[in-house]
Coordinates of C-alpha atoms in Angstrom, one line a residue:
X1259 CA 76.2 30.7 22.3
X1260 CA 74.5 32.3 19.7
X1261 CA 74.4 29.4 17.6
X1262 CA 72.7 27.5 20.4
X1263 CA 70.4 30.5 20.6
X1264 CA 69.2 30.1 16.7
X1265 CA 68.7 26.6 17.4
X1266 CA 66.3 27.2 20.5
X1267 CA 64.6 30.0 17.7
X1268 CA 65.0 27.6 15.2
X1269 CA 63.6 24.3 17.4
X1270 CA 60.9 26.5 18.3
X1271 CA 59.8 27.6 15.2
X1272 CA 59.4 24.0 13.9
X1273 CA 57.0 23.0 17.2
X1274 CA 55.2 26.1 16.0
X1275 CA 54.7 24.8 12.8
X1276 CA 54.5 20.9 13.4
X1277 CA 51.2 21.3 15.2
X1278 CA 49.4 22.7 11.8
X1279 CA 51.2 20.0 9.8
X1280 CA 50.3 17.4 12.2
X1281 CA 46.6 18.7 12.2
X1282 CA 46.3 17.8 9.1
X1283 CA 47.7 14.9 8.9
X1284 CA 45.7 13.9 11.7
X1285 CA 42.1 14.9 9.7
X1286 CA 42.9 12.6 7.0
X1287 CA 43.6 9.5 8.9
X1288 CA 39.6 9.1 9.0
X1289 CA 36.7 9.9 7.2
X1290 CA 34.6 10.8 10.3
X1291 CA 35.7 9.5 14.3
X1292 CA 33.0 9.2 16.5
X1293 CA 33.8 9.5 20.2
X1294 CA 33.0 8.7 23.6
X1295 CA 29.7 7.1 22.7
X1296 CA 28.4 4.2 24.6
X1297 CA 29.0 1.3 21.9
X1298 CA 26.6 -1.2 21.2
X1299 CA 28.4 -3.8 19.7
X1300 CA 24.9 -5.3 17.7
X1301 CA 25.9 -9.2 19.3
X1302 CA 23.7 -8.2 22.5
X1303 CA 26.6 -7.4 24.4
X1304 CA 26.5 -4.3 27.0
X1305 CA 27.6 -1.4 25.6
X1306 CA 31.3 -0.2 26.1
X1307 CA 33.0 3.2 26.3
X1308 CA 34.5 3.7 22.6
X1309 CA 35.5 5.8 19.5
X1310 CA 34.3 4.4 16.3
X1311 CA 36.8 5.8 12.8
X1312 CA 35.4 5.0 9.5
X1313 CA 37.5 5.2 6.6
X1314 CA 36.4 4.3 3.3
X1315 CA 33.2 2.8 3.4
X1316 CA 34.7 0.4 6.5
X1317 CA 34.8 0.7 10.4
X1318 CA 38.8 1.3 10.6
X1319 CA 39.1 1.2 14.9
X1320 CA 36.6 0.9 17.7
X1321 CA 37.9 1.7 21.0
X1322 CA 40.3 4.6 21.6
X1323 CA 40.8 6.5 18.6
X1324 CA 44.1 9.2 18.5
X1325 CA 44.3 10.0 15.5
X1326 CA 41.2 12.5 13.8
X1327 CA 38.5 12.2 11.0
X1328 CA 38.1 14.4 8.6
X1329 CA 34.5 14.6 10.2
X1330 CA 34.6 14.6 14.3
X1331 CA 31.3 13.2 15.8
X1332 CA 30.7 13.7 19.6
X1333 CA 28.4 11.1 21.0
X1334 CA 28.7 11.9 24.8
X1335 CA 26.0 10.2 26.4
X1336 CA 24.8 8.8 23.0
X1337 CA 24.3 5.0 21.6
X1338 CA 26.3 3.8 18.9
X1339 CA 25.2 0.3 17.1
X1340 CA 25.2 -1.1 13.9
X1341 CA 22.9 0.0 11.2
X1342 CA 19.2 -1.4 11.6
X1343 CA 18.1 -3.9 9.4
X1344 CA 14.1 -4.0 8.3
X1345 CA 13.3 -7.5 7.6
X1346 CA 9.6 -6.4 5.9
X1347 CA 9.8 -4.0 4.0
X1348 CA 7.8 -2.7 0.4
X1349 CA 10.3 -0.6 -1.4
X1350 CA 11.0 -2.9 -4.4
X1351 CA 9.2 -0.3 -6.8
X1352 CA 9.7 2.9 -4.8
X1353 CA 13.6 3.2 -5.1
X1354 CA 13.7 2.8 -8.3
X1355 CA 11.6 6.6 -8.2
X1356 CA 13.4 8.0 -5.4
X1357 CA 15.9 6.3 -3.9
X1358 CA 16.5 8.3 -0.5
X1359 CA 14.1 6.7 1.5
X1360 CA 13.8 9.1 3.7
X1361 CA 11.3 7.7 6.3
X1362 CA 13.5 4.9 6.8
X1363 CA 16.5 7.0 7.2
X1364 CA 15.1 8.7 9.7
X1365 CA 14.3 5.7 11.5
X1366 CA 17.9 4.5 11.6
X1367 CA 17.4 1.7 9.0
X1368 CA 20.1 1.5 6.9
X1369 CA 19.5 -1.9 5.3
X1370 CA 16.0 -3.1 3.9
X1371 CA 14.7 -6.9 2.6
X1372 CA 11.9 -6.4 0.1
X1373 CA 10.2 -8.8 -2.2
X1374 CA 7.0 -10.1 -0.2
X1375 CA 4.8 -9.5 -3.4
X1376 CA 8.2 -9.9 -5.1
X1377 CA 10.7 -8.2 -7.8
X1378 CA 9.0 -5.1 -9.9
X1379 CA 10.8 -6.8 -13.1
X1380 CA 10.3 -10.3 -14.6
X1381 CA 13.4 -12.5 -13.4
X1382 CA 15.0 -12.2 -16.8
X1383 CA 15.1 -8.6 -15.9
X1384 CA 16.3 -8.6 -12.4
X1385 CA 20.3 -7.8 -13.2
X1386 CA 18.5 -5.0 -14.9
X1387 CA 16.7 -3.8 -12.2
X1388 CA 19.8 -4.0 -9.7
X1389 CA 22.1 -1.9 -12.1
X1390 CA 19.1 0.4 -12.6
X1391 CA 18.9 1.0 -8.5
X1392 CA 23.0 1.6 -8.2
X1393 CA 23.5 3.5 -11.5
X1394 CA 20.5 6.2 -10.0
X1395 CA 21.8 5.5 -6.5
X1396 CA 19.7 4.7 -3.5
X1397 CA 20.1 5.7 0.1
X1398 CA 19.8 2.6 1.9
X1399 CA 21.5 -1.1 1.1
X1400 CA 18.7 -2.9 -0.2
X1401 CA 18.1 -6.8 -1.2
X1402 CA 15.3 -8.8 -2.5
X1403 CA 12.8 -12.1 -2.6
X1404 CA 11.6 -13.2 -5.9
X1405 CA 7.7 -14.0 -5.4
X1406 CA 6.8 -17.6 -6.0
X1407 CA 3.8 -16.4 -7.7
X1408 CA 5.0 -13.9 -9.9
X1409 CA 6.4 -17.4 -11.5
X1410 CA 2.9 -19.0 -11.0
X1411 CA 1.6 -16.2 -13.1
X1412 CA 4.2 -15.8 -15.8
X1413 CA 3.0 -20.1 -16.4
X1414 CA -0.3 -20.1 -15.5
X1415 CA -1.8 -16.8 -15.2
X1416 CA -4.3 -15.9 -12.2
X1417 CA -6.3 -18.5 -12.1
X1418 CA -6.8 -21.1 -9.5
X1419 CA -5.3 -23.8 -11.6
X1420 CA -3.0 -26.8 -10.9
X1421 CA 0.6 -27.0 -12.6
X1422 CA 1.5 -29.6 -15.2
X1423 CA 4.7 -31.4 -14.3
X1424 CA 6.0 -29.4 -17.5
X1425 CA 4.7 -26.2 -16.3
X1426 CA 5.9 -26.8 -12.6
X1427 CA 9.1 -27.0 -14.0
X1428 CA 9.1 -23.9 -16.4
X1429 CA 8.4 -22.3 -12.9
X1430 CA 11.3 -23.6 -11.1
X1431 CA 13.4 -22.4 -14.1
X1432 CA 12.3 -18.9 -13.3
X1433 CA 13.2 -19.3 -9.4
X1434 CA 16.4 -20.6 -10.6
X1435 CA 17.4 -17.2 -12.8
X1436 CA 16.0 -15.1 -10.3
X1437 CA 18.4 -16.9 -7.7
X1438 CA 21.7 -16.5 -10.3
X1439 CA 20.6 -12.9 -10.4
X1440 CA 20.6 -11.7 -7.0
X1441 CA 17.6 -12.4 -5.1
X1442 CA 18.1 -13.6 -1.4
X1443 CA 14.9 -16.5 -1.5
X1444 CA 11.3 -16.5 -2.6
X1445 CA 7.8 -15.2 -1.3
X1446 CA 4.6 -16.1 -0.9
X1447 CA 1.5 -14.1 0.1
X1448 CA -0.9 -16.8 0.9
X1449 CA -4.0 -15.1 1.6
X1450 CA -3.9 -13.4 -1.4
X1451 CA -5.5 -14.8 -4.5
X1452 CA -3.5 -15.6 -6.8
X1453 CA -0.7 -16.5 -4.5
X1454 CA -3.5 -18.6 -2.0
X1455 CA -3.9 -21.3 -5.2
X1456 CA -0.6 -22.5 -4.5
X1457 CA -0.7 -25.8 -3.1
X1458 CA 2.2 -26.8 -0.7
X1459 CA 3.6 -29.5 -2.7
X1460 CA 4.5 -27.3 -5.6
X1461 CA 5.7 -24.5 -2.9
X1462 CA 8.0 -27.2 -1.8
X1463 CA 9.4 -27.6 -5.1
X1464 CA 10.2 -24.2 -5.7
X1465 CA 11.6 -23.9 -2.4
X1466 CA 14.2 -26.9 -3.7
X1467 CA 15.7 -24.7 -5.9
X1468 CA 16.0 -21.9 -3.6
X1469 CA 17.4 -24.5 -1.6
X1470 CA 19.6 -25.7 -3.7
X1471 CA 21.5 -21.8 -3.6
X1472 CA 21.1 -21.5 -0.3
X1473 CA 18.4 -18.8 -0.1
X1474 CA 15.2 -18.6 1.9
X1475 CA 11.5 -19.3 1.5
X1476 CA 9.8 -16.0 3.5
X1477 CA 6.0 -16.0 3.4
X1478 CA 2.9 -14.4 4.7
X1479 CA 1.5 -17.1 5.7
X1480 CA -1.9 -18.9 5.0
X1481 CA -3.9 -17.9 7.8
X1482 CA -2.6 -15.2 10.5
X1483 CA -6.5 -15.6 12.2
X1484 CA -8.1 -18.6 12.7
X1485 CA -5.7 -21.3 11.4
X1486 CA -2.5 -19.7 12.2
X1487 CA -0.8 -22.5 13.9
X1488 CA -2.2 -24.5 10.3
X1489 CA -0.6 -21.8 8.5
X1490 CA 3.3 -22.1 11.2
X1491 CA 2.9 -25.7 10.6
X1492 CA 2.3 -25.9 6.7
X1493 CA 5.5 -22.8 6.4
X1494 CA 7.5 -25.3 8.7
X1495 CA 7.2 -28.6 6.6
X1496 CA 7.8 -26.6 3.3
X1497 CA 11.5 -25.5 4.9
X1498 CA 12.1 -28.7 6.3
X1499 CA 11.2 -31.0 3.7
X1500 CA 12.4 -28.9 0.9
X1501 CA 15.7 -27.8 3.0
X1502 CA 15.8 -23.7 2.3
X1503 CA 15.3 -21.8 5.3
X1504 CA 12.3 -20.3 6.6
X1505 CA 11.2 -16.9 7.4
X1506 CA 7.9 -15.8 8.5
X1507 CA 6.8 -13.0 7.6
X1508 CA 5.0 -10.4 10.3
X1509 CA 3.9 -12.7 12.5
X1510 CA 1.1 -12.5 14.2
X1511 CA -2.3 -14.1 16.2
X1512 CA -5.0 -12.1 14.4
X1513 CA -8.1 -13.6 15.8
X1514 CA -9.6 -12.1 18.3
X1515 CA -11.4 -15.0 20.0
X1516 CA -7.7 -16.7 20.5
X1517 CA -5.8 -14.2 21.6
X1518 CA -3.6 -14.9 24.4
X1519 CA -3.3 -18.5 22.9
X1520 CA -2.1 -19.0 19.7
X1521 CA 0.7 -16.7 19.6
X1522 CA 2.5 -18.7 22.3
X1523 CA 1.9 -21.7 20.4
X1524 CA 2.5 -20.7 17.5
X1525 CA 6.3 -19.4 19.0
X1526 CA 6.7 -23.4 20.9
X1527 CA 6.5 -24.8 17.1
X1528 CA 9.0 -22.7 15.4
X1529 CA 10.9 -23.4 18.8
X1530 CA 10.7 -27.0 18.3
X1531 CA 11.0 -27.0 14.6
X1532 CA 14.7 -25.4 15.1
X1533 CA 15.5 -27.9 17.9
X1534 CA 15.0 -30.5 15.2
X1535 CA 17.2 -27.9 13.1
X1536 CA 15.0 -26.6 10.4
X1537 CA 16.2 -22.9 10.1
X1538 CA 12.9 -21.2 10.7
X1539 CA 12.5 -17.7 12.2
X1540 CA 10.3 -14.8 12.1
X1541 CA 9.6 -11.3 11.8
X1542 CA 7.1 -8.8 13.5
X1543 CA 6.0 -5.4 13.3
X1544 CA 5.2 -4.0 16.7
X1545 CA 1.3 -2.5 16.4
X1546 CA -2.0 -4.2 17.0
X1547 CA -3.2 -3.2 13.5
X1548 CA -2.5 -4.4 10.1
X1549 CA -3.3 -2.7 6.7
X1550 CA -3.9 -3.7 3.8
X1551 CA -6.2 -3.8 0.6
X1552 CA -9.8 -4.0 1.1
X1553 CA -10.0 -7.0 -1.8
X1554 CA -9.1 -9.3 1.0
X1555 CA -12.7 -8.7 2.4
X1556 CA -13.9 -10.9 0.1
X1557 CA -14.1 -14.5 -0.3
X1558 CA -10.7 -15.8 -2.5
X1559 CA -13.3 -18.1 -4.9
X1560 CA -14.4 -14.5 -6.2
X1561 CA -11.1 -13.8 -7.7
X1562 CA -10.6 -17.6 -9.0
X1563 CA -11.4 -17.5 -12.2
X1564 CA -9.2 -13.6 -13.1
X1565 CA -9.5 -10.1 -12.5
X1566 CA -12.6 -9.4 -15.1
X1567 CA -14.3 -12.4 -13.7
X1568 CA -14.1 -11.2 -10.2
X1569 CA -15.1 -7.8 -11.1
X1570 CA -18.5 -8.6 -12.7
X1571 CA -19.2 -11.1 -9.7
X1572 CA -18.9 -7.8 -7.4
X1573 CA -21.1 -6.2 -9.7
X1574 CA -24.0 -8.9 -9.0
X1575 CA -26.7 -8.2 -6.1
X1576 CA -27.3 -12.4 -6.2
X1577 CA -23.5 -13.2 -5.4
X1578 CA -22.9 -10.3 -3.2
X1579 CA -25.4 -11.4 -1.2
X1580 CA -23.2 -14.4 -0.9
X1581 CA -20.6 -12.7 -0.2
X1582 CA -22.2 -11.0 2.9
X1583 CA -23.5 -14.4 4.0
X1584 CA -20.1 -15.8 4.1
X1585 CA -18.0 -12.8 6.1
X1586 CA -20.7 -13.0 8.8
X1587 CA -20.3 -16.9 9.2
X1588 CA -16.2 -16.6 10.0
X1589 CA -13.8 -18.7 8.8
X1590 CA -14.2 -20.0 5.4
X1591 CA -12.1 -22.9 3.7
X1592 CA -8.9 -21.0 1.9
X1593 CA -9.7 -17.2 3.0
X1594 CA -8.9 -15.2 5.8
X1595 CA -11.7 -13.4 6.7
X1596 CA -10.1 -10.5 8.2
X1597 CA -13.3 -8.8 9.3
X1598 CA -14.3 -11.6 11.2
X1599 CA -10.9 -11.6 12.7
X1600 CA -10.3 -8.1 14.0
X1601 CA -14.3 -8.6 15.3
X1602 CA -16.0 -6.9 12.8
X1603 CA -16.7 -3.8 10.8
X1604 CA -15.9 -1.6 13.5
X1605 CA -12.4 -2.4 14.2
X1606 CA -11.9 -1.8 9.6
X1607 CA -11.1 1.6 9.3
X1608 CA -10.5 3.3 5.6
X1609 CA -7.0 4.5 5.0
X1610 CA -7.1 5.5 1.6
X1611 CA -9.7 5.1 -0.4
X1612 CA -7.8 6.4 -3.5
X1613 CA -11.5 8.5 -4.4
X1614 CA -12.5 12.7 -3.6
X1615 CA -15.5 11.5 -2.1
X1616 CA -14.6 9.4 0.7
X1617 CA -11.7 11.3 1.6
X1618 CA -13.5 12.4 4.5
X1619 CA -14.3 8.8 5.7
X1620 CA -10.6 8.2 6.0
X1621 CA -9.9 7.1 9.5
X1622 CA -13.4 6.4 10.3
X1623 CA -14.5 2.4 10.7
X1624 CA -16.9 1.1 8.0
X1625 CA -19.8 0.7 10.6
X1626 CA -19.5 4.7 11.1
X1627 CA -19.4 5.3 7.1
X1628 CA -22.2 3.0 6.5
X1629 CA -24.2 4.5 9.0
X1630 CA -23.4 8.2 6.9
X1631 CA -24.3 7.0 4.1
X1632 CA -27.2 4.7 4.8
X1633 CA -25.4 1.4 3.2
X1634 CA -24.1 -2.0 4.0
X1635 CA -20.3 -1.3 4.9
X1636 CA -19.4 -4.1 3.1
X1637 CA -21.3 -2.9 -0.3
X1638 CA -19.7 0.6 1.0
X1639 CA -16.0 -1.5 0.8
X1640 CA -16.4 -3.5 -2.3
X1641 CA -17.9 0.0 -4.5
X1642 CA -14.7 2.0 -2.9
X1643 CA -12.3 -1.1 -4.1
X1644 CA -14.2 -1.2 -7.8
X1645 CA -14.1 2.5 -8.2
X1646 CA -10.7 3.5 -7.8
X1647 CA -9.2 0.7 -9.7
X1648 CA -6.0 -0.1 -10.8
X1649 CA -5.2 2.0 -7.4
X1650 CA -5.3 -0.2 -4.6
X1651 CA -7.7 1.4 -1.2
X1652 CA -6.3 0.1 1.8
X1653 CA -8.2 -0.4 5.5
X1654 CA -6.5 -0.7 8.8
X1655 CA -7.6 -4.3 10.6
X1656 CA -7.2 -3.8 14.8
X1657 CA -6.8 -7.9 15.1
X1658 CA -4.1 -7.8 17.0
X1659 CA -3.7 -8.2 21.3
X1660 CA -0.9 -6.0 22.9
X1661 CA 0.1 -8.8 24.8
X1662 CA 0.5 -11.3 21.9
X1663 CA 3.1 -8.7 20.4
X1664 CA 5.0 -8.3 23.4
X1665 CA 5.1 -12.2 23.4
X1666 CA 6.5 -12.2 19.7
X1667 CA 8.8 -9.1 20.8
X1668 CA 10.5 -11.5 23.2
X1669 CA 11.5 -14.8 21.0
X1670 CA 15.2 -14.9 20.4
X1671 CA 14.7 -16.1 16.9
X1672 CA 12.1 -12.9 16.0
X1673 CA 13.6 -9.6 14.2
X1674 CA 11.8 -6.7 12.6
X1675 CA 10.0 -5.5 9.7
X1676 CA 8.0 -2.7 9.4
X1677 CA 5.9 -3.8 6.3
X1678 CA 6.2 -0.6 4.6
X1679 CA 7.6 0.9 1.9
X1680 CA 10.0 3.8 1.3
X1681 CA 8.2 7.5 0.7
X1682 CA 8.9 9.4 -2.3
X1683 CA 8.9 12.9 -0.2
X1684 CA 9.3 13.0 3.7
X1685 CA 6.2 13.4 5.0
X1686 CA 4.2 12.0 2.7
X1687 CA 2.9 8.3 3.4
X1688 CA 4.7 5.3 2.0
X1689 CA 4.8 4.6 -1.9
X1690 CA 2.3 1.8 -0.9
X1691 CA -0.4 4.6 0.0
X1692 CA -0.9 2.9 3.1
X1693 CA -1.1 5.9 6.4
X1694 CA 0.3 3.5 8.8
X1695 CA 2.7 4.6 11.6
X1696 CA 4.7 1.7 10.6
X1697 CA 6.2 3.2 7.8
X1698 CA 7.5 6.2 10.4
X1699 CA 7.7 4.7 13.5
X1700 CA 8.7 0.8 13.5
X1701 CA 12.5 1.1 15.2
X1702 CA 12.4 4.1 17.3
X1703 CA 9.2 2.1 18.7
X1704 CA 10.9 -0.5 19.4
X1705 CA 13.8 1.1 21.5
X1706 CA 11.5 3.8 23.1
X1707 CA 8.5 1.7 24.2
X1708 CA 9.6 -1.5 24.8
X1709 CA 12.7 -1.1 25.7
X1710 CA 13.2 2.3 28.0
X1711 CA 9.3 2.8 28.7
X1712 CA 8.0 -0.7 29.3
X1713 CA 11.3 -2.8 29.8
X1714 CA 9.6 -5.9 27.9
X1715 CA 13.3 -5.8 26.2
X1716 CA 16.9 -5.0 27.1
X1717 CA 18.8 -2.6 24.6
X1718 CA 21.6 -4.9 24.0
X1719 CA 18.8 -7.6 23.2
X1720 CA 16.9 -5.0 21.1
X1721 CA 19.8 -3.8 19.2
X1722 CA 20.7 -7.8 18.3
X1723 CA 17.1 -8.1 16.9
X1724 CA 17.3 -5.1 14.2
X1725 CA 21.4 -5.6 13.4
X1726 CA 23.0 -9.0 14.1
X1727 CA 19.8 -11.0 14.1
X1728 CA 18.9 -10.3 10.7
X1729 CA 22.4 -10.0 9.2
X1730 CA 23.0 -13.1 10.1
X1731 CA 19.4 -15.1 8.9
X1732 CA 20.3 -12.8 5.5
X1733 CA 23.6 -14.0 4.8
X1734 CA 24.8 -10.2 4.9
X1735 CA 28.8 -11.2 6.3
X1736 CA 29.9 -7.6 6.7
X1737 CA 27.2 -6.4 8.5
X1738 CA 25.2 -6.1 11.3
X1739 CA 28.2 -6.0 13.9
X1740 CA 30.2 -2.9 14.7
X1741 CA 33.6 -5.0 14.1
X1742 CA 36.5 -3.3 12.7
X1743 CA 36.9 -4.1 8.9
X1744 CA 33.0 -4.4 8.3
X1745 CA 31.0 -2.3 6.2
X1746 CA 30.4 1.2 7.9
X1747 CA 26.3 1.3 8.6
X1748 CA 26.1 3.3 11.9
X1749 CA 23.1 5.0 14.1
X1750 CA 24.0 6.9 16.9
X1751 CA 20.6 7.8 19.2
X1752 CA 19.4 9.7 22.1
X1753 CA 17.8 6.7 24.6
X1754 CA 16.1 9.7 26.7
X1755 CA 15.0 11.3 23.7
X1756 CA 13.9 8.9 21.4
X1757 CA 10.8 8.8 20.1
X1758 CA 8.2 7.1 17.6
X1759 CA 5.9 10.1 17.0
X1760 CA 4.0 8.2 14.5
X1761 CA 0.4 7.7 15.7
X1762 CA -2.6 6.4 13.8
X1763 CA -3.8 10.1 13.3
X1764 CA -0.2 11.5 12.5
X1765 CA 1.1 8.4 10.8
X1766 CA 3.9 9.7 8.8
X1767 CA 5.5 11.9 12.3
X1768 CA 9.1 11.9 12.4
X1769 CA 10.5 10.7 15.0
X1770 CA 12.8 11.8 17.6
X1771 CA 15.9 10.8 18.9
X1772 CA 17.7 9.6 15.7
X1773 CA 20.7 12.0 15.3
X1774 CA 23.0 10.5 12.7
X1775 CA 22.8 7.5 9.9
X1776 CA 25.8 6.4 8.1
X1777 CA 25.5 3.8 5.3
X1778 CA 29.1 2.4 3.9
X1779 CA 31.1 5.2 5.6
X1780 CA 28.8 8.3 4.0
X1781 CA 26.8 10.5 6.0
X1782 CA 23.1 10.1 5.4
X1783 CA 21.5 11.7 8.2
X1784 CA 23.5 14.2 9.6
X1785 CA 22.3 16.4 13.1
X1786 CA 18.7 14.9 12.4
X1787 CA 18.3 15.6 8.3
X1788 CA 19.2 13.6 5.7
X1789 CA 21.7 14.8 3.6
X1790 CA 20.2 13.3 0.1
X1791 CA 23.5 11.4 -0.2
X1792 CA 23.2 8.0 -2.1
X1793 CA 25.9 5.1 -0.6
X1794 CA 23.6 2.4 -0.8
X1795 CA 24.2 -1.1 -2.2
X1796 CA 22.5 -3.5 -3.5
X1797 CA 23.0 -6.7 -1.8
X1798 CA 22.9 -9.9 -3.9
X1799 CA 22.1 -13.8 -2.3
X1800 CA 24.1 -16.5 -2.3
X1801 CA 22.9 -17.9 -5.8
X1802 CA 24.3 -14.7 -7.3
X1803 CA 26.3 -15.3 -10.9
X1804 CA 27.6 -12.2 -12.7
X1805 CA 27.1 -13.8 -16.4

């Protein structure tokens, strides 16, 4: 008897003390377990009830989840999808200054393509550059294009001039190392000189070798105004007659006497194109205004002949008056008159000047500055752009038709890209200097607007656009799904909440509704604030050789 009564004392104690033991036990079976979230798988599928464990770097278990995580997440009437994915974006040179990214974070990107204007190294010094980015750490994954033309200039320089055969093919030895060391494809940027003197037939040559490692040839294309479906058509033949994929960058009708026309046409050619199976697809950014420099106000044969050239040309009463002549006539052989195409001055507004004494002209259109200061807004644009060289002024351009967007927004075969860069502080506008509400608002615009407000998408839909979508057209295998033994990129949002507070006179607003980030299994953004921790990778394409 009173052995059986130690034992009861005895059995006792133990399921006193199990509990602890098995707590423990229990915390370390998972790096963090979130539960009962509504999980988005990222393959447009409904969302399911779920648990999500991580453990090292890796999504361990979706579905019902026993056993704890070090860190417990409760997502009760929250989403849970994969990591989103920006398509478009300009933070080639800003990681390598800060690498927390912190506007992207907070929109729930956890993966970013750069590289339109290309690499910020030489392609001999691209391995370089990668190491440099994982040895500081970044925030975000992060993979880039090479830039045809950085090749056209390391041959030829920036004139408009036509390749030898032998110089052609120094060029495609460059694509080639840049491939073997990492990058996913090359760019072009076709409106810009010196990129707009490549002809297609060398562009097609390139895009062989790319090609040949199975990468992509991305571009801004020729002409988004009036010779967009020129510009579709001429991106279409160089993937399918070259064989590399195709991917368009921020596509959009930007001409305001064709909008409601060409953006549906434009979306039936890359439609046909892949039902003849060229692997063409686009991205878009979902505003009705672009930015960009203000040296694309003037006509490309200005820049033809260099830099120095080009400036002293803007420096002559005669050839300005040119110049003038030739923005109010419209569409002009090998430019893209952007003023023309957003329907004039009025609808150019100065971003950033770079200069003290227009800062308070920023956000005002040029007709309203050249009306303050008694001047020509386009000798008002060209002195701002001379002055505050090597910096860069940017305008914003309203070209763009609400319904045209909503049109691309729809496509199967379009994803996202916010064309911005990372910023160096939160708060502060992109490392581009361009005060956009891209660079802040992009993502959460997409699943606050279009999705809950206006219902122009599902969420499933939406989700498969910034995760899947993109994964797949990238080649990134372990991401972009929430599938147990992928890589661990996670955002868990408020639907009701979220919000793009980003607006064209608060453009860097954070916004709402993002709660938590992770990138390979570490918590980035945590409760709303990013945690300055540094998981990212960088991603290397498929031509990728370590030696």
């Amino acid at each position: 008897m009173k052995f059986g009564h130690y034992l009861v004392i005895g059995l006792s104690a133990v399921l006193l003390i199990e509990p602890s033991g098995a707590g423990e036990k229990k915390a370390a079976a998972y790096d963090i377990v979130i539960r009962g979230g509504r999980v988005l798988d990222g393959a447009g599928n409904p969302w399911i009830p779920a648990d999500v464990a991580i453990r090292d770097g890796k999504l361990a278990k979706i579905g019902r989840v026993v056993k704890r995580g070090r860190r417990e997440i409760d997502a009760t009437g929250k989403y849970v999808s994969p990591g989103w994915i920006d398509m478009m974006d300009q933070s080639g040179p800003a990681l390598r200054q800060v690498g927390t990214a912190p506007n992207k974070i907070n929109m729930g990107v956890t993966t970013l393509v750069g590289g339109e204007g290309g690499t910020p190294v030489p392609a001999a010094d691209i391995k370089a550059y990668f190491r440099e980015l994982e040895e500081k750490g970044i925030s975000v994954n992060f993979a880039t294009y090479y830039s045809a033309t950085q090749a056209r200039v390391a041959i030829l320089g920036d004139t408009d001039v036509d390749p030898t055969a032998d110089q052609l093919q120094q060029m495609k030895a460059l694509v080639a190392q840049a491939m073997e060391s990492g990058v996913v494809g090359i760019t072009t940027a076709l409106i810009y000189p010196p990129s707009s003197y490549h002809k297609m037939k060398n562009l097609i040559e390139l895009s062989r070798v790319v090609a040949s490692y199975g990468g992509l040839y991305a571009s801004h294309i020729r002409d988004e105004s009036a010779k967009l479906l020129e510009a579709v058509s001429e991106a279409i033949r160089i993937g399918e007659e070259s064989g590399a994929g195709v991917e368009i960058f921020h596509l959009k009708a930007a001409y305001y006497p064709n909008w409601g026309k060409d953006m549906g046409e434009a979306l039936a050619m890359i439609a046909a194109a892949r039902t003849r199976g060229v692997n063409v697809a686009a991205d878009i950014y979902p505003y009705t205004a672009g930015g960009t420099g203000l040296e694309i106000t003037a006509p490309s044969w200005v820049f033809a002949d260099g830099f120095e050239k080009a400036v002293a040309r803007f420096q002559d009463p005669e050839i300005r008056t040119r110049m003038k002549r030739e923005l109010a006539a419209g569409p002009q052989p090998g430019w893209t008159n952007l003023v023309h195409a957003s329907g004039g001055w009025k609808n150019v507004v100065l971003a950033n000047s770079y200069l003290t004494d227009y800062e308070k002209f920023h956000g005002q259109n040029f007709i309203e500055i050249g009306k303050a200061l008694d001047r020509d807004p386009a000798d008002v644009a060209w002195d701002i752009m001379l002055a505050a060289y090597p910096e860069r002024p940017v305008a914003l351009y309203f070209m763009m038709n609400e319904a045209d967007v909503k049109l691309a927004l729809q496509s199967p075969f379009t994803s996202i890209g916010s064309d911005a860069a990372s910023a160096l502080k939160e708060g502060d506008i992109d490392a581009i200097g361009l005060p956009h509400p891209r660079s802040y608002g992009t993502f959460p615009r997409i699943v606050a607007k279009y999705v809950r407000d206006e219902k122009i998408l599902s969420l499933p839909d939406a989700i498969r656009k910034m995760t899947s979508w993109p994964a797949t057209r990238m080649g990134f295998e372990d991401r972009g799904l929430l599938r147990e033994g992928l890589a661990a990129d996670v955002v868990i949002f408020d639907l009701e909440d979220m919000q793009d507070t980003a607006t064209w006179d608060t453009p860097t607003a954070k916004p709402k509704g993002i709660e938590y980030v992770v990138v390979n299994g570490e918590l980035v953004l945590d409760q709303g604030q990013h945690t300055g921790k540094l998981p990212g990778q960088v991603l290397r394409g498929p031509g990728y050789k370590e030696n």
